[in-house]
Short mmCIF file of C-alpha atoms in Angstrom, two decimals:
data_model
loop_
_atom_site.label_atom_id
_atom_site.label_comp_id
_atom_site.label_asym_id
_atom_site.label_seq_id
_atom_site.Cartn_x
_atom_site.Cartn_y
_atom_site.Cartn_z
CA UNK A 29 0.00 0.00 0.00
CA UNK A 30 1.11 4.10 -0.90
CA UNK A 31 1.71 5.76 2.01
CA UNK A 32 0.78 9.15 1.16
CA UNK A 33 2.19 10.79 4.68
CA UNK A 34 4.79 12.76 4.06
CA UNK A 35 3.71 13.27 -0.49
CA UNK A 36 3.52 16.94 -1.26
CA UNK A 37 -0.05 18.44 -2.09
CA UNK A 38 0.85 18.29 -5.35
CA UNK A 39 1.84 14.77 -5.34
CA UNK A 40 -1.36 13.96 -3.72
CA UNK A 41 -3.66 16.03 -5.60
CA UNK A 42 -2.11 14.66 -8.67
CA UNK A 43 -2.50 10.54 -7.36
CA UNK A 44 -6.25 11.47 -7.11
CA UNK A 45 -7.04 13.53 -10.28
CA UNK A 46 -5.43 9.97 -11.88
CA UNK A 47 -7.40 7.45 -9.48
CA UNK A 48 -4.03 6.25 -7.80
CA UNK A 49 -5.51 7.12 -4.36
CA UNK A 50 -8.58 7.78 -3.44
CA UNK A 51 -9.40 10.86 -0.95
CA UNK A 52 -10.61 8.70 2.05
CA UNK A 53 -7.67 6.92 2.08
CA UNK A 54 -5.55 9.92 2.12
CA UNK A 55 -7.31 11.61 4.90
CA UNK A 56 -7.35 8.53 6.50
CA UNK A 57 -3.56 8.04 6.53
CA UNK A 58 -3.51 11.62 7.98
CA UNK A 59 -5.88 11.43 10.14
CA UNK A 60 -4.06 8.20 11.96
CA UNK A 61 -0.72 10.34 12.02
CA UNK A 62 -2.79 13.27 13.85
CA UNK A 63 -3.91 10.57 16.38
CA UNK A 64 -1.03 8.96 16.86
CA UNK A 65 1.28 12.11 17.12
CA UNK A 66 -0.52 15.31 18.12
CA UNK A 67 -0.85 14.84 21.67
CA UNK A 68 3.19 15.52 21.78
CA UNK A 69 3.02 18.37 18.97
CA UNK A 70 -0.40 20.40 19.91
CA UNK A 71 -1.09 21.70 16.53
CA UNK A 72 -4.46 20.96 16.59
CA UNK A 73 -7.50 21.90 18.50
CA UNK A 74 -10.31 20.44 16.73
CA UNK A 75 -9.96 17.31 14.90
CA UNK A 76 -13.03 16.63 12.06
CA UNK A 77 -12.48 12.47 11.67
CA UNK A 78 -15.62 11.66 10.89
CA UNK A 79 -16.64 14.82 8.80
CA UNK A 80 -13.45 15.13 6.97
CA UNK A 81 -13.87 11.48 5.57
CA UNK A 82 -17.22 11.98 4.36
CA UNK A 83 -15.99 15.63 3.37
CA UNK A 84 -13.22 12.77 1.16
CA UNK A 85 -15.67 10.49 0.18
CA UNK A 86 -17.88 13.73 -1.59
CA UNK A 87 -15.00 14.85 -3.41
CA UNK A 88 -14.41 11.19 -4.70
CA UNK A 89 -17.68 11.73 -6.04
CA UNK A 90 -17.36 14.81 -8.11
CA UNK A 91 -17.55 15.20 -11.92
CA UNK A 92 -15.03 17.83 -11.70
CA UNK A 93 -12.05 15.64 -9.87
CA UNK A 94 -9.87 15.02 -12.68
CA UNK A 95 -9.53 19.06 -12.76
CA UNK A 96 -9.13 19.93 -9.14
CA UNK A 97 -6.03 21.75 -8.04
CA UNK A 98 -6.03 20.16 -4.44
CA UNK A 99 -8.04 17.10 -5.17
CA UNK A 100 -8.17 14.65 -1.61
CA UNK A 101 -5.40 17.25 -0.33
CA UNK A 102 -5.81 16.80 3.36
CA UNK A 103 -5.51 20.73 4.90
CA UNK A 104 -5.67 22.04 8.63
CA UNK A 105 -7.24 25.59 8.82
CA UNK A 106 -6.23 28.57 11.97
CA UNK A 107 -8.75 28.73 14.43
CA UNK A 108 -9.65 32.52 13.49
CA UNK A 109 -11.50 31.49 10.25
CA UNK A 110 -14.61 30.18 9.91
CA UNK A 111 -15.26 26.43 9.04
CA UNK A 112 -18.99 25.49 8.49
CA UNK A 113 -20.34 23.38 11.67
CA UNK A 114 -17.11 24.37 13.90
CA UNK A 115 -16.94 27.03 16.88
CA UNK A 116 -14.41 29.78 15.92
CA UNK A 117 -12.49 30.32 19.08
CA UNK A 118 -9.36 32.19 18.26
CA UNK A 119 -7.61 30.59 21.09
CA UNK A 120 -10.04 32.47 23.72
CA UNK A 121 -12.26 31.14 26.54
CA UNK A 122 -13.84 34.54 25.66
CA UNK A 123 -15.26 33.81 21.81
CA UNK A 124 -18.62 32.17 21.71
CA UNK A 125 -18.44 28.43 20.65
CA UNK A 126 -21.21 28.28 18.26
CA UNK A 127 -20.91 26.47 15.17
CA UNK A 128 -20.09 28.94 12.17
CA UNK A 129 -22.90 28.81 9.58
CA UNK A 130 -20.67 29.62 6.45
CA UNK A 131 -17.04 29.07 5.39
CA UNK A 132 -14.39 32.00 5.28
CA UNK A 133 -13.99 32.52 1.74
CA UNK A 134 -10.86 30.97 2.09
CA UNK A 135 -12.10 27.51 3.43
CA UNK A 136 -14.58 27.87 0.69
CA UNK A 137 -11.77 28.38 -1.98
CA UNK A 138 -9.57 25.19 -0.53
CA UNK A 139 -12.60 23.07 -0.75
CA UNK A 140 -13.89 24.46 -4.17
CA UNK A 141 -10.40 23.19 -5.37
CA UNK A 142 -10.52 19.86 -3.48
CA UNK A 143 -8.96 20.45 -0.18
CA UNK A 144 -10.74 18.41 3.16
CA UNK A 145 -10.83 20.28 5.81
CA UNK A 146 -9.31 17.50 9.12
CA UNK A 147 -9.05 20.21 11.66
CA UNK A 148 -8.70 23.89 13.23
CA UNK A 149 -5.61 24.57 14.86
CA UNK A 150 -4.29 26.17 17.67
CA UNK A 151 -3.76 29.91 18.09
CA UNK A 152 -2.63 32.18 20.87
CA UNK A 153 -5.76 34.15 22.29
CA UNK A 154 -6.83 36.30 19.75
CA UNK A 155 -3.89 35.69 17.46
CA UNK A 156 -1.80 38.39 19.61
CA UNK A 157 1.38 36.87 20.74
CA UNK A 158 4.17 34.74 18.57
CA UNK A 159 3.95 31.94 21.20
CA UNK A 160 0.70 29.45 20.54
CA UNK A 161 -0.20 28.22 23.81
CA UNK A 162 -3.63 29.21 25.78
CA UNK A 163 -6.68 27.68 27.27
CA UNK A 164 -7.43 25.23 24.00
CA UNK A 165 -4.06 23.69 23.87
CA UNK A 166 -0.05 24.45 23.31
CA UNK A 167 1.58 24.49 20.02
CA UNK A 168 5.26 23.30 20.20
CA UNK A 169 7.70 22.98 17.64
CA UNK A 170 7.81 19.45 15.98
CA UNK A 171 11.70 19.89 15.17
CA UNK A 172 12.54 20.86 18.84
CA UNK A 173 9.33 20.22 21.55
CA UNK A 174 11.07 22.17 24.08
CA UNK A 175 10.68 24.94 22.13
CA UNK A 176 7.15 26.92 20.76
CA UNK A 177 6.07 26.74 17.53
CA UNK A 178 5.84 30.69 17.05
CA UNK A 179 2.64 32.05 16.34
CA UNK A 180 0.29 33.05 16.16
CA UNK A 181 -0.18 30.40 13.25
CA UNK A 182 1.73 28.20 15.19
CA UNK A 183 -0.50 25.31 15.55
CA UNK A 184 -1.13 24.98 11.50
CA UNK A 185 2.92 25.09 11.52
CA UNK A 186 3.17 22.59 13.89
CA UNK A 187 0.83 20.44 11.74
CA UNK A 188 2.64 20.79 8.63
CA UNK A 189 6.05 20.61 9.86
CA UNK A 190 4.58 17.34 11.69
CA UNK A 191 3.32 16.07 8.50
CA UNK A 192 0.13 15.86 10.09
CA UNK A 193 -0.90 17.80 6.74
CA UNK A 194 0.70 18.56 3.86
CA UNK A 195 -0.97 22.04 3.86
CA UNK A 196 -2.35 24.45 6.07
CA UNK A 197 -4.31 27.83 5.89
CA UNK A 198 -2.70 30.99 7.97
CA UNK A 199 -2.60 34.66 8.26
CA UNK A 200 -0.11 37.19 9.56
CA UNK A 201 -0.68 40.71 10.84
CA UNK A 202 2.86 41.20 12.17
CA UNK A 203 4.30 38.28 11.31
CA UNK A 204 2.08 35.10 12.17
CA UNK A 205 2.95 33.24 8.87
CA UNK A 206 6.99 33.81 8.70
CA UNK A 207 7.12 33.33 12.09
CA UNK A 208 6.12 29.52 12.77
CA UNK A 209 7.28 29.02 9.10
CA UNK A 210 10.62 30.14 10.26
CA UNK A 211 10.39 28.29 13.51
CA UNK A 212 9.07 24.70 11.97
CA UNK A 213 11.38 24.71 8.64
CA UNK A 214 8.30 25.87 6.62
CA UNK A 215 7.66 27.75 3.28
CA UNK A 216 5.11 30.68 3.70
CA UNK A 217 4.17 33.87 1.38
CA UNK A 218 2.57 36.45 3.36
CA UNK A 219 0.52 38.11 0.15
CA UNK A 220 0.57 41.86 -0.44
CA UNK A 221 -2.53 43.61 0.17
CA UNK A 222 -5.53 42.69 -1.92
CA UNK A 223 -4.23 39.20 -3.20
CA UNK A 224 -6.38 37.13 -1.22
CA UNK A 225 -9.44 37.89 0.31
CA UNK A 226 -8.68 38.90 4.14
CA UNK A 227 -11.81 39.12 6.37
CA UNK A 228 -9.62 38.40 9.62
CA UNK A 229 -11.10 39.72 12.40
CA UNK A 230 -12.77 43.23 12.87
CA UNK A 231 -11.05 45.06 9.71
CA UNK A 232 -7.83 43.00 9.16
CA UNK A 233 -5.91 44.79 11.94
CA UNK A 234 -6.25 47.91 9.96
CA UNK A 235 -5.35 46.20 6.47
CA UNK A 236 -2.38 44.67 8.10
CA UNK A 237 -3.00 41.11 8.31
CA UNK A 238 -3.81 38.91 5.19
CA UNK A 239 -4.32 34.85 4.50
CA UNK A 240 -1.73 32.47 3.42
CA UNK A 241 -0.14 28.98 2.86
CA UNK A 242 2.35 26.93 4.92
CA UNK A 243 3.57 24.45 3.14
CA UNK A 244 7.14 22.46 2.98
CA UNK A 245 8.03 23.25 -0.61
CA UNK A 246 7.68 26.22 -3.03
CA UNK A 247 5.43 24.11 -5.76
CA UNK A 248 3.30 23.52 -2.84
CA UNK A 249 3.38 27.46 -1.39
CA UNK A 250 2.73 28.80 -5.13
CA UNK A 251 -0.23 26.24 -5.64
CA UNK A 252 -1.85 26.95 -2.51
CA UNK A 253 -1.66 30.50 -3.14
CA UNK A 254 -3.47 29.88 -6.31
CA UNK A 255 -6.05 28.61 -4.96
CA UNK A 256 -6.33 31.49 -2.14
CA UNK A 257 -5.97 34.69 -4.76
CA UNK A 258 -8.39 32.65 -7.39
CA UNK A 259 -5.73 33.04 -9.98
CA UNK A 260 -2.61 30.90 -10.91
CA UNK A 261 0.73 32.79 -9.44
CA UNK A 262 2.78 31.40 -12.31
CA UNK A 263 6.19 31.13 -12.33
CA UNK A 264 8.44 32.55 -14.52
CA UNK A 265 9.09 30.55 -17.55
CA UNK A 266 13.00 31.34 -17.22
CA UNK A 267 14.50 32.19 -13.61
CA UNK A 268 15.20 36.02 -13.89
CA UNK A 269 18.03 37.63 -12.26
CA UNK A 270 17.44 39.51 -9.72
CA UNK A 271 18.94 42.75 -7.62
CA UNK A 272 19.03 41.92 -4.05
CA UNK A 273 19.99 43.57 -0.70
CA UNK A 274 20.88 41.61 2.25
CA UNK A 275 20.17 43.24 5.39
CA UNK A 276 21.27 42.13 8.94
CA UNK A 277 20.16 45.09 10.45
CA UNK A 278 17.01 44.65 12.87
CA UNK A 279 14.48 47.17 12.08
CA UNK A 280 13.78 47.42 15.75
CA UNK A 281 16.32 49.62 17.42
CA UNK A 282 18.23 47.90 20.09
CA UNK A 283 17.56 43.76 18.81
CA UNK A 284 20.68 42.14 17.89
CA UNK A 285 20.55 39.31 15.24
CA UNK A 286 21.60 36.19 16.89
CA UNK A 287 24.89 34.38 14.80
CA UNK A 288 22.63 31.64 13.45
CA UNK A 289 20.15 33.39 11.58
CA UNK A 290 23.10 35.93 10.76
CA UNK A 291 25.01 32.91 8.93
CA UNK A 292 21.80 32.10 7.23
CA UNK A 293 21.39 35.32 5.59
CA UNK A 294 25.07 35.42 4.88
CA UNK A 295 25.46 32.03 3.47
CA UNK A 296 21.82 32.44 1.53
CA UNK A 297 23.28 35.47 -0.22
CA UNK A 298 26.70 33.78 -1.20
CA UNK A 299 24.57 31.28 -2.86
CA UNK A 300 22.15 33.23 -4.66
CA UNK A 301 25.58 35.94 -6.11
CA UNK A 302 27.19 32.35 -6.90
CA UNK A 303 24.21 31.64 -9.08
CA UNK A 304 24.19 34.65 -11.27
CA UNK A 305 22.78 37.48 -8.98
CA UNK A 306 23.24 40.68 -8.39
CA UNK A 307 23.42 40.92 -4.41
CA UNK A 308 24.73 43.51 -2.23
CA UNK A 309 25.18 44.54 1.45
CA UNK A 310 22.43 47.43 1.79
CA UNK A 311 19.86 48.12 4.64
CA UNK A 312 16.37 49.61 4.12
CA UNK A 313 16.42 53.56 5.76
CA UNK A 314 13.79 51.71 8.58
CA UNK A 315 12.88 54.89 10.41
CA UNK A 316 14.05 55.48 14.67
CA UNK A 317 10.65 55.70 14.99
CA UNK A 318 9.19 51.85 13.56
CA UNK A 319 9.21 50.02 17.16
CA UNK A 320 7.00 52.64 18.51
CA UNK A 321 4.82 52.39 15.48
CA UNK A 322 4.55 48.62 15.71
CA UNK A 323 3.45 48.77 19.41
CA UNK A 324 0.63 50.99 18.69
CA UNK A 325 -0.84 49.38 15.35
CA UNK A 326 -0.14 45.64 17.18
CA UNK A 327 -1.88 46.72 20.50
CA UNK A 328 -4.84 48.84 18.50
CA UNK A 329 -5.90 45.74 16.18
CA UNK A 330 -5.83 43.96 19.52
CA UNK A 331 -8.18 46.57 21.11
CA UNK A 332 -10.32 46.42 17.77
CA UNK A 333 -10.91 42.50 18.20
CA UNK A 334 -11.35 42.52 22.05
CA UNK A 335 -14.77 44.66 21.96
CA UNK A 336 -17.33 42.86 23.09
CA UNK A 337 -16.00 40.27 24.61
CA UNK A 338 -15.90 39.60 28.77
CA UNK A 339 -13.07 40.87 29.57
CA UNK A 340 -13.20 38.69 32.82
CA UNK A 341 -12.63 35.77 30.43
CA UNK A 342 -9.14 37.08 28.77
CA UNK A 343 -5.86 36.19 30.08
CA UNK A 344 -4.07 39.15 31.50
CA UNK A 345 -1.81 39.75 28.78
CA UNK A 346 -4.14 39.85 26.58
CA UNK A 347 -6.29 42.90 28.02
CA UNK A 348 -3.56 44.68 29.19
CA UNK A 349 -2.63 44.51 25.18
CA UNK A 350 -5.54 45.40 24.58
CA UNK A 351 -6.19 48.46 27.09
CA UNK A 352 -2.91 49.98 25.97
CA UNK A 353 -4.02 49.58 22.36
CA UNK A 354 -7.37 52.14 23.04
CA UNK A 355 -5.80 54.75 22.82
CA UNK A 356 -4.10 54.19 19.38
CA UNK A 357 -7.06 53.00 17.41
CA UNK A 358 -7.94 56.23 16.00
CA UNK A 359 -4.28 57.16 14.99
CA UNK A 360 -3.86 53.42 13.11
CA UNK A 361 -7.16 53.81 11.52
CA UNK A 362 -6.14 56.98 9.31
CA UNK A 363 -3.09 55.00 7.65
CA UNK A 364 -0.97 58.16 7.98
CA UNK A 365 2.18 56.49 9.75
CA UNK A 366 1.90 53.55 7.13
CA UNK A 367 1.71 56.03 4.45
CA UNK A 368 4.93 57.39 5.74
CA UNK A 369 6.93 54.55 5.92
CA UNK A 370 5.83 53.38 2.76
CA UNK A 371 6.99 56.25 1.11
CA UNK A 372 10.79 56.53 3.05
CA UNK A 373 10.85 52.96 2.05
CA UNK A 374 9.54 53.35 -1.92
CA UNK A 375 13.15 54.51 -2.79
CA UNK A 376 14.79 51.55 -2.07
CA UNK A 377 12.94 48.92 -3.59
CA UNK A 378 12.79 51.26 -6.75
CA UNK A 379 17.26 50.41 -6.62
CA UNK A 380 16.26 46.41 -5.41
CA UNK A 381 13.93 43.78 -6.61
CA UNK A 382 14.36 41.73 -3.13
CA UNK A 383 15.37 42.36 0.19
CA UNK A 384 17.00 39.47 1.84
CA UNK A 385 16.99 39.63 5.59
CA UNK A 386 16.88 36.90 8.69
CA UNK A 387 13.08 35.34 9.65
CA UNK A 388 14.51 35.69 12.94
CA UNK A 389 16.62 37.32 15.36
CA UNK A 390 16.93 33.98 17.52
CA UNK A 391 15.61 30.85 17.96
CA UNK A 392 11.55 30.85 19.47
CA UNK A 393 10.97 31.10 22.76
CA UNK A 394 10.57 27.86 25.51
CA UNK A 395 6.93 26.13 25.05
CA UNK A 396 5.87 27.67 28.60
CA UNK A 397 2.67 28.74 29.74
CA UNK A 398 3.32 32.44 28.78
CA UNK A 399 -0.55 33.18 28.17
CA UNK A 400 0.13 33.03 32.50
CA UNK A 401 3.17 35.68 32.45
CA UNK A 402 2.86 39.22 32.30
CA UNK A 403 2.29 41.40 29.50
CA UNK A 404 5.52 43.21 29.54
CA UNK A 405 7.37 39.93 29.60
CA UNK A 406 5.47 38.71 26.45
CA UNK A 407 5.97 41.60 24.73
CA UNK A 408 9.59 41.40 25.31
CA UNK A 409 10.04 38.22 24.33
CA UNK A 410 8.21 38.47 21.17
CA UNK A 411 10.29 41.34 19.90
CA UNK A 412 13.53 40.10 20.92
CA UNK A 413 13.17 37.25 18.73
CA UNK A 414 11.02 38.33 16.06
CA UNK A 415 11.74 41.97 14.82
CA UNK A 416 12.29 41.85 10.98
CA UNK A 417 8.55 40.74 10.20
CA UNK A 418 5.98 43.74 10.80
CA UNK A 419 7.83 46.47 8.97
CA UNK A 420 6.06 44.57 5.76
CA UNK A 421 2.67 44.00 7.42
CA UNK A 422 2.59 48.15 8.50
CA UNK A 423 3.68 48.71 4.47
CA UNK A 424 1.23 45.87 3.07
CA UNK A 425 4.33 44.16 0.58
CA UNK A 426 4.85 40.61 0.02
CA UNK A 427 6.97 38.67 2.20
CA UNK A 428 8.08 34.89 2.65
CA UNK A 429 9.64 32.73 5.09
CA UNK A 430 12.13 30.24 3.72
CA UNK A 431 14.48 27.71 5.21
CA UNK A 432 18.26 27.64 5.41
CA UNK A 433 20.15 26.37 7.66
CA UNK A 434 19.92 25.25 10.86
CA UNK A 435 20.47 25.88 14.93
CA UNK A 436 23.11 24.05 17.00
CA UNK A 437 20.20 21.62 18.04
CA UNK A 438 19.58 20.84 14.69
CA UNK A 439 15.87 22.77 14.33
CA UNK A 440 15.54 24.93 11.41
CA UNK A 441 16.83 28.55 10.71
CA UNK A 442 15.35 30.59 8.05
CA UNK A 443 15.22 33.72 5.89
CA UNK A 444 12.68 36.02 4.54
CA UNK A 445 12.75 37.88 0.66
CA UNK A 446 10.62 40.85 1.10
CA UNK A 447 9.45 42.60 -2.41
CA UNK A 448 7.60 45.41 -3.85
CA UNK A 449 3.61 45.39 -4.34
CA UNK A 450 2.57 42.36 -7.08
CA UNK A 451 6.22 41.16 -6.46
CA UNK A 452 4.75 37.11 -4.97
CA UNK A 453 5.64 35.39 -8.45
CA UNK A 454 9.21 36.95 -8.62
CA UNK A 455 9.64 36.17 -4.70
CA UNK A 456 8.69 31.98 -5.34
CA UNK A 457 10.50 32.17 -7.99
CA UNK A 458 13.90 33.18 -6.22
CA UNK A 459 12.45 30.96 -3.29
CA UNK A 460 12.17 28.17 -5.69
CA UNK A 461 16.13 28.69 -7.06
CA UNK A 462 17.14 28.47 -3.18
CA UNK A 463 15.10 25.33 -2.89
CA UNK A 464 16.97 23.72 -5.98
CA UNK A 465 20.69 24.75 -5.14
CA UNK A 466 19.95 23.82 -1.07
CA UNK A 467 16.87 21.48 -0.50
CA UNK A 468 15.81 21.63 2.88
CA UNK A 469 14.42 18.42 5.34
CA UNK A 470 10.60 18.42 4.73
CA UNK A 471 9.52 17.51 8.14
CA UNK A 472 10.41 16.86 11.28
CA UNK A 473 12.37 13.20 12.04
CA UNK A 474 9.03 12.49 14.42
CA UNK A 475 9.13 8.88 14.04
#
């Protein structure tokens, strides 16, 4: 018997257009894998068994299979979009836990093309914090269980990088996609604005946050993101050659880059000027002023999605977040400081195609209850290890998270190829040329 663990989405979806695997037997292999692993990884914090095989068995049955994109593709889905039938709980004992009556359009896109839905993963409360752990479960990192998974898409990391799935369904509003990608060896494209349809929350954190892909390869990122935008992201018939900057520099005043994901960047930009191109040594002109201006639009979209809900029921670090973001919802609604940065940073993408930079500045942070520490501490924490993500959430541009390299312990390292508005084909594209010239481990050596 195939085992189709561990296949790409592609490979899958392919097996099933061409009847050489049926749908119920690939979500069944997954679905034994989620059973027999997840209670070590946490990625997961619904698990649809019975629904997602007769979700399989339905698309075995459709007149359309032999043309679906993600045909039996087993995919796990963040627990701040809605699934039809499931309770949306974005990681709160806050949220209500009725069943949603309709699909985000996204869910509705993945299953349009194929996908089965096995299960909502695990979030921090309300998607705040790049540590997943909370009241419906912890997320820790499959390649290092000591360690979180990131967040706040950490749990559909987890269950990727697991191979509990060979897809998953994200978003990132200052970083929750490159984050756990960069964490659990993953591939992720955080879309520029408009791509793919958002609908995260109470206004998308002010525009900032959008949906996206995890995946372990590029084919698999690119036809994901496909799927998601409603239109094929083609790559380039030819690889182009591109003008890149490397960057070391943390955009956050006072964050050193740790010597790991340092060497990554380093080593990732000797490889790509060995291939043919043009790469130099230049940072962006990131203004004094960013870290203050990530504080206030992180804690405002925080204070946006925490109306109406008891208050009483939140952890503390999540309404102290929340309180100090009141005050700086009116000033992130009018765009102005985005505008601004947008504009100090136009110049230099005119002279560069890519920006090459470390995901991280250090590895992720123990799995520890921190949804029980203070706010300070979380914050902290969060933007000690992960400062080179929001600058491209505040400006709205593509970004991705790809792997290279790895820690002392042997978990992943990784870097991220930021590019200018309508820049996600060029950005796989160079993500796919890494991929060829240093292939990365797919998953995590779990059994």
């Amino acid at each position: 018997m195939t085992n189709w663990v561990g296949r790409t989405a592609a490979e899958i979806a392919a097996a099933v257009r061409e009847k050489r695997a049926t749908p119920r037997e690939v979500v069944a292999e997954h679905l034994a894998r989620i059973e027999r692993l997840d209670g070590h990884v946490g990625a997961f914090r619904v698990v649809r068994a019975e629904a997602a095989l007769a979700e399989a068995d339905e698309v075995a049955s459709r007149a359309d299979l032999a043309e679906l994109p993600l045909a039996g593709v087993p995919v796990a889905v963040k627990d701040n979009l809605a699934v039809r039938g499931e309770s949306t709980r974005v990681g709160s004992a806050a949220t209500p836990d009725a069943p949603a009556a309709e699909d985000h359009v996204t869910v509705a896109r993945l299953r349009a093309a194929g996908a089965v839905v096995v299960g909502l993963t695990n979030v921090p409360e309300l998607c705040v914090f790049g540590t997943t752990e909370g009241v419906h479960g912890t997320a820790r990192n499959p390649w290092d269980t000591s360690r979180t998974a990131g967040g706040s898409s950490g749990g559909s990391a987890a269950a990727v990088a697991a191979g509990l799935v060979p897809l998953a369904l994200g978003n990132d509003g200052m970083g929750s996609l490159r984050i756990p990608a960069a964490n659990c060896g993953l591939v992720t494209i955080k879309p520029g604005s408009g791509v793919v349809p958002a609908g995260i929350g109470d206004g998308d954190w002010f525009g900032m946050s959008e949906n996206g892909p995890l995946a372990t390869t590029v084919e698999d990122t690119r036809l994901m993101l496909s799927v998601l935008a409603g239109t094929e992201v083609a790559a380039p018939a030819a690889p182009d050659t591109y003008r890149i900057a490397v960057s070391l520099r943390s955009p956050i005043a006072g964050v050193t880059i740790s010597k790991p994901y340092a060497s990554a960047a380093r080593e990732a930009a000797a490889l790509l000027m060995k291939a043919g191109h043009q790469v130099r040594r230049a940072n962006p002109p990131y203004p004094m002023s960013l870290g203050v201006t990530s504080l206030t639009h992180w804690t405002a979209g925080t204070s946006v999605d925490a109306r109406g809900l008891d208050t009483a029921l939140l952890t503390r670090r999540t309404r102290v977040h929340a309180a100090v973001g009141r005050r700086f919802v009116g000033r992130a609604r009018t765009g102005g400081d985005r505008e601004r940065l947008r504009t100090r940073l136009e110049p230099f993408f005119a002279e560069y195609d890519v920006l090459l930079t470390p995901a991280l500045a250090r590895r992720s942070p123990r799995s520890v209850p921190w949804h029980e520490r203070g706010w300070l501490r979380n914050v902290l924490a969060n933007t000690s290890y992960s400062p080179l993500t929001p600058p491209w959430n505040l400006t709205g541009w593509p970004a991705m998270a790809v792997p290279f390299g790895t820690l002392p312990s042997g978990a992943p390292t990784a870097v991220q190829l930021v590019g200018r508005p309508g820049s996600e084909a060029a950005l796989l594209a160079l993500a796919e040329h890494v991929e060829r010239l240093r292939p990365w481990r797919r998953t995590a050596p779990l059994d």
